[in-house]
Short mmCIF file of C-alpha atoms in Angstrom, two decimals:
data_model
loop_
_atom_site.label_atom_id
_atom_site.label_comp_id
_atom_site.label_asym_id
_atom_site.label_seq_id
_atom_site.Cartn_x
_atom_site.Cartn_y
_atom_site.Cartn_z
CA UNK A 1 -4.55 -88.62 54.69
CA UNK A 2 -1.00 -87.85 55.71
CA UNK A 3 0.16 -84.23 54.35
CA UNK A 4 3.52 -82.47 54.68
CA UNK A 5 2.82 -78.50 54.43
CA UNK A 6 6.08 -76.30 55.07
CA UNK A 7 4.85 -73.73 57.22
CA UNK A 8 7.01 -70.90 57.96
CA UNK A 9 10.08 -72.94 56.67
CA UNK A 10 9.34 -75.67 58.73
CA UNK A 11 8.06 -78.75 57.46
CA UNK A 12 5.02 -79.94 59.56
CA UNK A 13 3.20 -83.91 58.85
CA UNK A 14 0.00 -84.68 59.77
CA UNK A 15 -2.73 -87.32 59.64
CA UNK A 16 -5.65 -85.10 58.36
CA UNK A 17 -8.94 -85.63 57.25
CA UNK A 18 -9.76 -84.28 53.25
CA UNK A 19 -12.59 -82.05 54.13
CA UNK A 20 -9.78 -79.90 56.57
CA UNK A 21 -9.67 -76.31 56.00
CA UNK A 22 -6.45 -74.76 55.63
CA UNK A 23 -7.30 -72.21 58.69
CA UNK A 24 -8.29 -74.86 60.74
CA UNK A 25 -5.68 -76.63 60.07
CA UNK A 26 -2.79 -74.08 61.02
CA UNK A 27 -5.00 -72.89 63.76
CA UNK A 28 -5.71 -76.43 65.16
CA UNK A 29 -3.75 -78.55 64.14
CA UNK A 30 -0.03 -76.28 64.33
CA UNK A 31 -1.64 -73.83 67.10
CA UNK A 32 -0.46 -70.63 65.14
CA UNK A 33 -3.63 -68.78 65.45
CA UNK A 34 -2.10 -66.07 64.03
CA UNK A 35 -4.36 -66.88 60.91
CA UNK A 36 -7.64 -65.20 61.81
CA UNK A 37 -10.92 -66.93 61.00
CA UNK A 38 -13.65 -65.08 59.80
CA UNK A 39 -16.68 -65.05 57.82
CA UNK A 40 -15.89 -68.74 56.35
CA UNK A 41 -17.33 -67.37 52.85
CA UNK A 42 -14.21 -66.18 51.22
CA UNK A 43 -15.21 -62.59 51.52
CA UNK A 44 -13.47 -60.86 54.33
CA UNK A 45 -10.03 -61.98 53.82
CA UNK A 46 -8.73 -62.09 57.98
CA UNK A 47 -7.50 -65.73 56.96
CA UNK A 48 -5.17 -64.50 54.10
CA UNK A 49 -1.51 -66.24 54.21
CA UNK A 50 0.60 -67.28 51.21
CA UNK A 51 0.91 -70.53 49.50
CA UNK A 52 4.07 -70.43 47.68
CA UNK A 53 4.45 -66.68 48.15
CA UNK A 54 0.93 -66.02 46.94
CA UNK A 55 -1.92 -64.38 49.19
CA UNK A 56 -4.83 -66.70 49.57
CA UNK A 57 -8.06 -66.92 51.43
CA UNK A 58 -7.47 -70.16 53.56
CA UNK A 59 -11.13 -70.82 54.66
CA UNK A 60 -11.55 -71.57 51.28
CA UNK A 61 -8.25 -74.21 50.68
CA UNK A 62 -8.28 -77.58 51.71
CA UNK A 63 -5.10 -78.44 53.52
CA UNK A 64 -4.46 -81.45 51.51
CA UNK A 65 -3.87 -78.87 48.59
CA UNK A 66 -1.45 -77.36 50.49
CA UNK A 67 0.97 -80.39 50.93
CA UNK A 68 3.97 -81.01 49.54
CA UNK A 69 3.72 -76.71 49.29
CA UNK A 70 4.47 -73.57 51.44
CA UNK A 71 2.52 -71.73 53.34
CA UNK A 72 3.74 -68.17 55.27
CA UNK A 73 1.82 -66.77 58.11
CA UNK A 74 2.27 -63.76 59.87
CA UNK A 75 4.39 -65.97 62.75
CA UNK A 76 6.77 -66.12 59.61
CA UNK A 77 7.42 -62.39 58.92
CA UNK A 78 9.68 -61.67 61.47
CA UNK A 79 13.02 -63.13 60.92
CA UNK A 80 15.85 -63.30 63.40
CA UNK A 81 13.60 -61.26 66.19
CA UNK A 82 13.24 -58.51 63.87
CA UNK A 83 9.60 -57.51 62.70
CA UNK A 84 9.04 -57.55 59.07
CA UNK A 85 8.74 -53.53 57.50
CA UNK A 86 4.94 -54.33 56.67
CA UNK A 87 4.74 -54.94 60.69
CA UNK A 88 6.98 -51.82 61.71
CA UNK A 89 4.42 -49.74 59.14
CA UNK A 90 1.70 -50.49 61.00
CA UNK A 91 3.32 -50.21 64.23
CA UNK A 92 4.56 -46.42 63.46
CA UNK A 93 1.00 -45.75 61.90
CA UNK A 94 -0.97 -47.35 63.68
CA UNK A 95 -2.67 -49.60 60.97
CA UNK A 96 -4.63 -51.71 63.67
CA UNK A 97 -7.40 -50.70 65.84
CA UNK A 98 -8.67 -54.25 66.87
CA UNK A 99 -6.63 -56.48 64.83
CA UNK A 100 -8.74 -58.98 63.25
CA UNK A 101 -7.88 -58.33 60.14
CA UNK A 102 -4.12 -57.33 60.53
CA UNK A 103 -2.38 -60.72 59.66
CA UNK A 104 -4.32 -60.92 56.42
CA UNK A 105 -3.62 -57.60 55.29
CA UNK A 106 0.40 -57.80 56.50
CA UNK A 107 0.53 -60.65 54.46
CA UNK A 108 -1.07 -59.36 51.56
CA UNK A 109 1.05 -56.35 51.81
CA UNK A 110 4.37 -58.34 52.30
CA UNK A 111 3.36 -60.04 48.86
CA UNK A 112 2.18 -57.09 47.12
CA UNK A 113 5.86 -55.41 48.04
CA UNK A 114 7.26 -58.49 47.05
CA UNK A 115 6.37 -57.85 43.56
CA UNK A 116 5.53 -53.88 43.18
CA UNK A 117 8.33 -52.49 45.96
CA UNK A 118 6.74 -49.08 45.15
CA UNK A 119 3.17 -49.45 45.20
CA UNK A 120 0.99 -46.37 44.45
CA UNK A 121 -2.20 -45.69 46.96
CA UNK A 122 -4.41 -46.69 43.60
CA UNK A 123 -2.09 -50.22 43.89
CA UNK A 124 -2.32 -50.91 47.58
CA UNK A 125 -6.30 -50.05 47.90
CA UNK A 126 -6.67 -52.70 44.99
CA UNK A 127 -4.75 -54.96 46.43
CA UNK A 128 -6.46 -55.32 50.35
CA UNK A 129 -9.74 -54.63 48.73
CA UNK A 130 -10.46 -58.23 49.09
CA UNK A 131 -10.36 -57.86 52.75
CA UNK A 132 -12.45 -56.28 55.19
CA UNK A 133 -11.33 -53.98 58.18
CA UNK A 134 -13.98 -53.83 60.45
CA UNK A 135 -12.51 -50.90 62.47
CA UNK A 136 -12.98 -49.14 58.67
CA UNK A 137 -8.80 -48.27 59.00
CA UNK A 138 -8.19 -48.49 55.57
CA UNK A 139 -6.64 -44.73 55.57
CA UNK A 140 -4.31 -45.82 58.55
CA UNK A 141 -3.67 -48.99 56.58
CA UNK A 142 -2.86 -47.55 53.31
CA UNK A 143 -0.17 -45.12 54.87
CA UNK A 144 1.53 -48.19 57.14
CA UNK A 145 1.84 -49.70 53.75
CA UNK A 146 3.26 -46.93 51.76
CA UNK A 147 5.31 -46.56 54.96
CA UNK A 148 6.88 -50.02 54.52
CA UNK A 149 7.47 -49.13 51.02
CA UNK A 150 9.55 -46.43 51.84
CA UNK A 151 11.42 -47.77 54.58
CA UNK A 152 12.23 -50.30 52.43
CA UNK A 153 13.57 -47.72 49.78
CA UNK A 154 15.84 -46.26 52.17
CA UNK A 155 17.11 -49.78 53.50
CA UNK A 156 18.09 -50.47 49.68
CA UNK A 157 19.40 -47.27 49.20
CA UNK A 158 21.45 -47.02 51.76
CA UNK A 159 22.78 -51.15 51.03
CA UNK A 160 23.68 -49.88 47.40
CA UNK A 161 25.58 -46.66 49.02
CA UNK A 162 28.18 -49.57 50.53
CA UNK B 1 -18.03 -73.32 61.59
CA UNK B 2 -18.45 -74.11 58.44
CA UNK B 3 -17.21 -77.53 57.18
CA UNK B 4 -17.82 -79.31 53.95
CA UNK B 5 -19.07 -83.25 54.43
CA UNK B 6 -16.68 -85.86 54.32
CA UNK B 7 -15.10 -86.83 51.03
CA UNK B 8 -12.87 -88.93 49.42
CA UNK B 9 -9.90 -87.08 48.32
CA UNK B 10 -7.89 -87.60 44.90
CA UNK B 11 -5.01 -85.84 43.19
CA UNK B 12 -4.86 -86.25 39.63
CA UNK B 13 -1.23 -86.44 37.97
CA UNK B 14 -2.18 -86.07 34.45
CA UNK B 15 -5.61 -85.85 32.35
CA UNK B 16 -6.37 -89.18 31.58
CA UNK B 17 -5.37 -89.57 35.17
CA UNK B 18 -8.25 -87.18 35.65
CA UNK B 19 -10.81 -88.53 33.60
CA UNK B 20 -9.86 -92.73 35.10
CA UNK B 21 -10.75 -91.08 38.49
CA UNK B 22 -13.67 -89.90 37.49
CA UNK B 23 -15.14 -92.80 35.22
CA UNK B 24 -14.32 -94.92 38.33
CA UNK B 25 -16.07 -92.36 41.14
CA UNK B 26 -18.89 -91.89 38.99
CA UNK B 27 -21.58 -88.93 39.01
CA UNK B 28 -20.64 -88.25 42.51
CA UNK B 29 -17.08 -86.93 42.12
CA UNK B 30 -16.47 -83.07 41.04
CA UNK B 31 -13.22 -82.02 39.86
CA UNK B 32 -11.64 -79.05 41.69
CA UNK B 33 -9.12 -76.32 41.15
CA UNK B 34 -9.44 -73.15 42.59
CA UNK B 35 -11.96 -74.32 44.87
CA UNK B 36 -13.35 -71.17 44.81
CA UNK B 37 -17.19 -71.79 43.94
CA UNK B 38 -17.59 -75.53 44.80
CA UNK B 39 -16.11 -75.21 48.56
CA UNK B 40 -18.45 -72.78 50.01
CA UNK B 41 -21.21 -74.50 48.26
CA UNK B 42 -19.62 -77.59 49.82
CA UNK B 43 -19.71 -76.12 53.23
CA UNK B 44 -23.48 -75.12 52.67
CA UNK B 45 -24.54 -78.36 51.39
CA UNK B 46 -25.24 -77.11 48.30
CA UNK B 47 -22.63 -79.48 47.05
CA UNK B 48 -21.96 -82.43 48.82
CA UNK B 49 -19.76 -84.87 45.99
CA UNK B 50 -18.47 -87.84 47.47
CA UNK B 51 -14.71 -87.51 45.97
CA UNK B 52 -12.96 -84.57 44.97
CA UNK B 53 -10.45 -85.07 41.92
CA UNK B 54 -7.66 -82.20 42.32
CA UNK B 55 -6.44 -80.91 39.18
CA UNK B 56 -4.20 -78.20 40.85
CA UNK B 57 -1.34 -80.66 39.58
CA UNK B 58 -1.51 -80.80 35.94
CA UNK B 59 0.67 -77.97 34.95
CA UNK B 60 0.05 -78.90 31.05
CA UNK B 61 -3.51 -76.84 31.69
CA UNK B 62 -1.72 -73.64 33.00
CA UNK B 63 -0.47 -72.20 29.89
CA UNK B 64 -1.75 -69.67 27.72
CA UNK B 65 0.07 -69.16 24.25
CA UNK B 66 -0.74 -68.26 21.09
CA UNK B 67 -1.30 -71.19 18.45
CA UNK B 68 -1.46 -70.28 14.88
CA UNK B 69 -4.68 -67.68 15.01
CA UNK B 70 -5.85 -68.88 17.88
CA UNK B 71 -5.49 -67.84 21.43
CA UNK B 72 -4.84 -70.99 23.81
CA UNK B 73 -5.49 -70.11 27.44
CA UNK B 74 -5.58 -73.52 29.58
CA UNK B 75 -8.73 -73.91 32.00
CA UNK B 76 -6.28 -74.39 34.77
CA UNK B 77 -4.87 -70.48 34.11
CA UNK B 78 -5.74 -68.72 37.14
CA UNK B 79 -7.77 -65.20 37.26
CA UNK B 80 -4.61 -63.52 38.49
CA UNK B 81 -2.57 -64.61 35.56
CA UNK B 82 -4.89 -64.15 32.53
CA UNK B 83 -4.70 -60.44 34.13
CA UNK B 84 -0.99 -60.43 33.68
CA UNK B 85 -0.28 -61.95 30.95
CA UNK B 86 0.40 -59.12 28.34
CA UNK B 87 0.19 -61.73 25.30
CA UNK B 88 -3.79 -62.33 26.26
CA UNK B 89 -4.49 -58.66 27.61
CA UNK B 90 -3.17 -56.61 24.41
CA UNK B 91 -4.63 -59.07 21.96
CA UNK B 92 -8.20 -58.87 23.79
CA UNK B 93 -8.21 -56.05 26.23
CA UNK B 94 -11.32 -57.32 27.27
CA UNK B 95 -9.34 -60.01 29.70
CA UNK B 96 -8.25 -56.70 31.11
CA UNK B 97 -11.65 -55.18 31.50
CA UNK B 98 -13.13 -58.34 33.07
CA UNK B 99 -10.34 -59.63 35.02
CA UNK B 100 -9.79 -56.72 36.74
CA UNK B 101 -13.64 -56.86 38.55
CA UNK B 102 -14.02 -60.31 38.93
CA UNK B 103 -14.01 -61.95 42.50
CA UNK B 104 -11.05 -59.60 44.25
CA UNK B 105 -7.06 -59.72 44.01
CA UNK B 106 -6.67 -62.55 46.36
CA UNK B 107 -9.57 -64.38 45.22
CA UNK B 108 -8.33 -64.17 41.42
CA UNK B 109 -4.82 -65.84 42.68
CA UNK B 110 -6.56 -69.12 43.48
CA UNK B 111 -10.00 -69.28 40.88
CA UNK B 112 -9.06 -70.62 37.31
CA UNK B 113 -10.33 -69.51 34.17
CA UNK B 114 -11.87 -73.47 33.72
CA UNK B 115 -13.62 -73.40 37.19
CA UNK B 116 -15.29 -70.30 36.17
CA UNK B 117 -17.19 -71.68 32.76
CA UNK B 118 -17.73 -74.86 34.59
CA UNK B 119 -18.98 -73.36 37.57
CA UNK B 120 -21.63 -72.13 34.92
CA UNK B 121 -23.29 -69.52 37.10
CA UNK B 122 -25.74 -67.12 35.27
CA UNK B 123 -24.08 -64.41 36.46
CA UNK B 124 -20.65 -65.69 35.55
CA UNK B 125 -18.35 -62.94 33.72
CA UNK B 126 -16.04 -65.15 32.12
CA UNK B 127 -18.82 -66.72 30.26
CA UNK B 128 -19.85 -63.51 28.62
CA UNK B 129 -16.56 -62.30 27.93
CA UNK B 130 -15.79 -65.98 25.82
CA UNK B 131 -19.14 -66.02 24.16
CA UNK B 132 -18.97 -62.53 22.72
CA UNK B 133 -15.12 -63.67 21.53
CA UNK B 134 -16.89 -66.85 20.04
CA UNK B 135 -14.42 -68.83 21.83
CA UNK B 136 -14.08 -73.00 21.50
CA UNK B 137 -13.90 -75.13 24.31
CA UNK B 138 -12.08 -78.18 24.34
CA UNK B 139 -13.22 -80.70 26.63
CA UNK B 140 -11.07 -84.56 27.58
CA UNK B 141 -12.91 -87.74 28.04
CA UNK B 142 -12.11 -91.16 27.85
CA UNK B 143 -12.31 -91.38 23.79
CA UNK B 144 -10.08 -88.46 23.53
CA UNK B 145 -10.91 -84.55 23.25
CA UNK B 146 -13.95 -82.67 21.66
CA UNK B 147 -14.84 -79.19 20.60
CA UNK B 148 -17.53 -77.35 21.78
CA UNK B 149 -18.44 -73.22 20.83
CA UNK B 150 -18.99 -71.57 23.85
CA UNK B 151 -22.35 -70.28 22.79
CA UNK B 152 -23.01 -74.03 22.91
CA UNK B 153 -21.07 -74.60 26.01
CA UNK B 154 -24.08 -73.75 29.00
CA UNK B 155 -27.10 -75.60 28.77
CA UNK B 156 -28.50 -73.51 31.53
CA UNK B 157 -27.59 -72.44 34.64
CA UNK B 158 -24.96 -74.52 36.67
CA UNK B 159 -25.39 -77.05 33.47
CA UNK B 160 -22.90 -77.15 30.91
CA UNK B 161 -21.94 -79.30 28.06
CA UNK B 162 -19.08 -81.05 29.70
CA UNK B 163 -19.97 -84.38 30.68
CA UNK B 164 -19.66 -86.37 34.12
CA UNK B 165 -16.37 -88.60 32.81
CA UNK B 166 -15.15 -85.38 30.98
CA UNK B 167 -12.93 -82.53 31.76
CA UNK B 168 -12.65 -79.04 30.16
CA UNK B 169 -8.98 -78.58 28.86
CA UNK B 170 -8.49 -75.29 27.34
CA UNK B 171 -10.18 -72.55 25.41
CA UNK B 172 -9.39 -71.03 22.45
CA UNK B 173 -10.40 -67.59 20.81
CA UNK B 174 -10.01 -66.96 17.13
CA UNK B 175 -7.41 -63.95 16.87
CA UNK B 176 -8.33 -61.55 13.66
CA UNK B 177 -6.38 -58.29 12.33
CA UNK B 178 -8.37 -55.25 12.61
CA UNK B 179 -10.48 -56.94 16.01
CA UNK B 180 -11.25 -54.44 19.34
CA UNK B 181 -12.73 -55.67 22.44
CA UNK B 182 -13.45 -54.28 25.95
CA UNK B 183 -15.76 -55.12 29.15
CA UNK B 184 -17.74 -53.31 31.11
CA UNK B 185 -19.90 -53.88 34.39
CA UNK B 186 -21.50 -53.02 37.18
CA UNK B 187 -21.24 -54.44 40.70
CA UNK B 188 -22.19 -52.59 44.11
CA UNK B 189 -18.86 -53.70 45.88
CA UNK B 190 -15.79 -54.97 44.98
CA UNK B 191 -16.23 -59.12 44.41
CA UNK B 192 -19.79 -59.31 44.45
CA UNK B 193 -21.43 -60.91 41.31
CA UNK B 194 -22.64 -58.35 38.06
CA UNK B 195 -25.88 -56.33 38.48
CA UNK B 196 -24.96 -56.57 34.80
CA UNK B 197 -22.54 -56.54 32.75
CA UNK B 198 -21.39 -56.63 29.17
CA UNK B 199 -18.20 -57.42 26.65
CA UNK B 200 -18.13 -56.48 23.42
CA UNK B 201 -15.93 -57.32 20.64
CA UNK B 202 -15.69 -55.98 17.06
CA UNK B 203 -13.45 -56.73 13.77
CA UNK B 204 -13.37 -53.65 11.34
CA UNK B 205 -12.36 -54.43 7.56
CA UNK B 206 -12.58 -51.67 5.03
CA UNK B 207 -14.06 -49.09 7.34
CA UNK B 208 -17.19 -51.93 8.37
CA UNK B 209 -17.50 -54.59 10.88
CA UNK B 210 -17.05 -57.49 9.78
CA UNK B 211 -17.97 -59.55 12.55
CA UNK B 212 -19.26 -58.42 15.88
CA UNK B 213 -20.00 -60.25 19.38
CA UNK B 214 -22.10 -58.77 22.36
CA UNK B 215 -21.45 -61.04 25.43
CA UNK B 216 -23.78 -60.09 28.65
CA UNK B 217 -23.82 -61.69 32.01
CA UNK B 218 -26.64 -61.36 34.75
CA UNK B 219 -29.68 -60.33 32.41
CA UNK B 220 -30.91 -63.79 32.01
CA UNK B 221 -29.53 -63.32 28.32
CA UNK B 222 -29.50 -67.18 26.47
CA UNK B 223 -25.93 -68.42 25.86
CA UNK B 224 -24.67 -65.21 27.21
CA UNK B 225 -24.86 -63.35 23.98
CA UNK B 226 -27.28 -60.85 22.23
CA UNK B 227 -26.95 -62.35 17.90
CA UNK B 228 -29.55 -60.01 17.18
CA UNK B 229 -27.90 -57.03 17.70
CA UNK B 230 -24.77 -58.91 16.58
CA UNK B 231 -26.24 -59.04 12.96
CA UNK B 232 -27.60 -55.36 13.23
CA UNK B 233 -24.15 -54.78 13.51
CA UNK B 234 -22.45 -56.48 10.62
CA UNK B 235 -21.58 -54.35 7.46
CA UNK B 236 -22.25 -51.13 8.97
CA UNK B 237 -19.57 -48.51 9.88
CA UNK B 238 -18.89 -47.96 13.63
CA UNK B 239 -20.05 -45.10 14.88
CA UNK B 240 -21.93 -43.95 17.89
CA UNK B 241 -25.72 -44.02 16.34
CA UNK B 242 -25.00 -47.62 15.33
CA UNK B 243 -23.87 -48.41 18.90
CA UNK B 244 -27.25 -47.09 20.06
CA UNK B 245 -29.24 -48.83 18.17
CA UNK B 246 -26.70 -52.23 18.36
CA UNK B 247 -27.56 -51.29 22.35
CA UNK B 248 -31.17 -51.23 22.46
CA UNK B 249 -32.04 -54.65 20.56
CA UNK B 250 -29.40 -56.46 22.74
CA UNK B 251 -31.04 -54.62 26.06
CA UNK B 252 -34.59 -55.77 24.16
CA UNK B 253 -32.76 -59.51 23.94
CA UNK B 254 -32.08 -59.98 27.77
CA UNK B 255 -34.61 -61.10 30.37
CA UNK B 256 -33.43 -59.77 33.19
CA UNK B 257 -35.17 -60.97 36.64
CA UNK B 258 -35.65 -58.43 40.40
CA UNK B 259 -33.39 -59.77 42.84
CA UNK B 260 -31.27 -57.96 45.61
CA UNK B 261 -28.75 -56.43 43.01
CA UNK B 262 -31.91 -54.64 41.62
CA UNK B 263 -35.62 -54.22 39.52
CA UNK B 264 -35.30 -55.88 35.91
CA UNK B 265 -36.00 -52.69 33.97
CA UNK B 266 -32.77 -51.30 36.01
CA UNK B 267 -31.06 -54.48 34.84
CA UNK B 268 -32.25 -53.77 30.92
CA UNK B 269 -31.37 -50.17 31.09
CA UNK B 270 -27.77 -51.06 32.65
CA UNK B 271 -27.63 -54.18 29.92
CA UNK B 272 -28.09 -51.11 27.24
CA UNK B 273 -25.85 -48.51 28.60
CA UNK B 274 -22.98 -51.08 29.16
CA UNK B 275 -23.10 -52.37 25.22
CA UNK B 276 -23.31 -49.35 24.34
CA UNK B 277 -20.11 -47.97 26.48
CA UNK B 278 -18.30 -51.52 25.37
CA UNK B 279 -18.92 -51.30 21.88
CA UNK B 280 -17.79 -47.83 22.02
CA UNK B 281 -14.25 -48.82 24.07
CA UNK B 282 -14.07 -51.80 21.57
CA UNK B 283 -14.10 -49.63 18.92
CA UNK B 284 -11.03 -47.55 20.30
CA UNK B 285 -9.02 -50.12 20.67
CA UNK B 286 -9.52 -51.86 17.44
CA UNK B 287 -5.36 -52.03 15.87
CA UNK B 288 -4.93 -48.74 14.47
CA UNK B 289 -8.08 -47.45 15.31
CA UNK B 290 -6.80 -45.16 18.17
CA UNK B 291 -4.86 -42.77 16.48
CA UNK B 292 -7.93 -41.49 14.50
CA UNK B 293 -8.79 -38.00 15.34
CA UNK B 294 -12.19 -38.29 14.83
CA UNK B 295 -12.16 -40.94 17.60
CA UNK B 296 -12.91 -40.05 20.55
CA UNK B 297 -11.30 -40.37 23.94
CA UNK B 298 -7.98 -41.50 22.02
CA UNK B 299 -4.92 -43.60 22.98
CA UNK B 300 -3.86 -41.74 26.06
CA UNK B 301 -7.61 -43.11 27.84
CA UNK B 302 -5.98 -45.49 30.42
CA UNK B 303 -8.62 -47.67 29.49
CA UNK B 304 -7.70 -48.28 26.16
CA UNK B 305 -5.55 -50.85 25.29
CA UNK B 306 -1.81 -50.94 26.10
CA UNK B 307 -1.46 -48.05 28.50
CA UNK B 308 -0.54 -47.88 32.36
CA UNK B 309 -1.46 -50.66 33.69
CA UNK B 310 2.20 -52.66 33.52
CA UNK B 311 3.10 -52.88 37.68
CA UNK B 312 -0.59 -52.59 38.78
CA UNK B 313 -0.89 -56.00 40.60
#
């Protein structure tokens, strides 16, 4: 079946077969194996990205549902060689030990600050606790998060001061 | 790697769209959503359907609105947004208690409301919370649409009452002045299934309750609902000795079976203590209810309905 999935704001076509995983098919199929693949069950959340701005598990999408839609990987967050303030977060506290799980929960944490800019802990623990960390980093997670948030405060802050 | 079988692949552009694909695929073809259930079981063989019909398209089944005194929430309304949507949530907080534990955040932004019932697993939440609102389902096929009350909708596990050329539409849940409602549950980790759970939901005329509904999930209770403690219930006054006793013949209902998630008299004590907590949570939010000083826990409970949880994702 031929599918056209925007990926990262570029359009991408493909012959692909039904039963094609979304993961597979941006790992395979575009080479961005940014997208991490995990535990293939829908639990661990390493192969979150968005579909039209929303954070989904993409072991568990087909890629045919994901045509004529778009998807956001981490490859996406930086824009204009700058890295996204979810990425400089966890860069300033260091929010990765092995980084499996990182692209998931950037993503998830992009969206979440997307829609609550000012996310209480209470927030951002409910909102990665469909993904697991298997370095057990949540604390160092949590605060590259809340550090995002900030830094994005200040950015705005200082735009509106202009 | 995990891969389901091949398939053939369909996307439906409008119900009877739907329904045509499946008359013409036949028993073999599954309709799906969210995906959510049927593509891990598709990947385990558990499911192996020869077509999928996608229904992800049909925007009509999305909406949730309220239709004369009735609730209307489509079966295509994802988990995430009958969680947000304030119109559901402060007429039946019990959306609120149940969405809020089911699957986790990112799972809820993909599984549907519809997939859920359908999905008919006996530890389903969903199914308990409609069956103690004594919720209708309306289900498509090819002679046009049908009602069906949910406590008639599962005909046991992974069965329901929607058949192979038919599609489930929409739900609906009678809306009545004076009605309170909450959910409560136990799980051992965030997105696992219930060790048990329970919804409760009561309408209070005159100081009595008029109608009550127990809903439980994961105690091998039939239909998902406990009517014998439903009718100890009716035309007495709410009040904690009632709940009790409302608690113990609906924990007496359920046959609960050992698995991993624990022994069966843990199950029945849990199935006891959580109508029991519900009922009494149900109670505090009935309209008007909360402001009673004899009440206890009150309106500023973050529980209760209509309090801090606007921005919470």
């Amino acid at each position: 079946m031929r599918i056209t999935v925007t990926v990262n704001g570029q359009p991408h076509t493909r012959e692909v077969e039904p039963r094609l995983l979304l993961v597979h098919f941006l790992r395979d199929e575009l080479s961005l194996t940014g997208t991490h693949w995990g535990c293939d069950t829908s639990n661990c959340g390493v192969c979150t990205v968005q579909l039209d701005g929303v954070p989904v598990k993409s072991c568990t999408v087909l890629a045919v549902m994901a045509d004529g839609h778009e998807v956001t990987t981490v490859e996406g967050l930086e824009r204009d060689g700058e890295l996204d303030a979810v990425q400089k977060g966890f860069v300033e506290c260091h929010g990765l030990q092995c980084g499996f799980c990182t692209p998931g929960m950037l993503l998830t944490a992009r969206a979440l600050l997307d829609r609550v800019p000012d996310p209480d802990e209470g927030q951002i623990r409910e909102a990665i606790s469909g993904q697991l960390c298997r370095c057990t980093g949540y604390e160092n997670i949590v605060r590259s998060i809340r550090w995002a948030a900030e830094a994005s405060q200040k950015v705005a802050e200082s735009e509106a001061r202009q | 790697m995990q891969v389901p079988a091949k398939f053939e692949y369909e996307r439906a552009d409008s119900v009877p769209h739907a329904i045509e694909l499946l008359e013409r695929y036949g028993p073999d073809a599954r309709i799906v959503a969210g995906g959510h259930s049927l593509i891990p079981m598709m990947k385990l063989r558990l499911a192996q359907p020869e077509a999928l019909i996608d229904i992800n398209g049909l925007a009509e089944l999305g909406r949730i609105a309220v239709e004369g005194d009735e609730l209307a929430i489509g079966a295509l309304v994802r988990h995430a947004e009958l969680l947000d949507s304030t119109t559901a949530t402060n007429l039946f907080p019990i959306f609120r208690d149940a969405e809020r534990v089911i699957a986790d955040p990112i799972v809820r932004n993909r599984g549907t409301v519809g997939g859920s019932l359908c999905q008919g697993d006996p530890s389903e939440d969903l199914s308990a919370v409609f069956s103690a609102l004594r919720a209708t389902a309306v289900i498509q096929g090819p002679g046009g649409t049908r009602t069906v009350p949910l406590r008639e909708f599962h005909r046991g596990p992974y069965e329901t009452a929607v058949a192979e050329n038919e599609l489930l539409i929409q739900l609906r849940v009678p809306i009545a002045p004076g009605t309170g409602s909450a959910y409560e549950k136990v799980e051992r980790r965030v997105g696992d299934w219930p060790v048990a759970a329970t919804g409760a939901v009561i309408t209070v005329r005159d100081g009595v309750i008029a109608q009550a509904g127990i809903g439980l999930t994961a105690v091998g209770a039939e239909h998902f609902c406990a009517p014998e403690a439903e009718e100890f219930l009716r035309g007495k006054a709410p009040g904690e000795e009632t709940f009790a006793e409302a608690a113990r013949i609906a924990a007496e209902h359920c046959e609960p079976h050992a698995d991993q998630r624990g022994p069966a008299d843990f199950k029945r004590h849990l199935a006891g203590e959580l109508t029991k907590r519900a009922l009494t949570r149900a109670n505090l939010n009935v309209a008007g209810s909360a402001t009673d000083p004899n009440v206890a826990g009150s309106a500023t409970d973050p529980n209760v309905a209509g309090s801090a949880t606007e921005g919470r994702i």
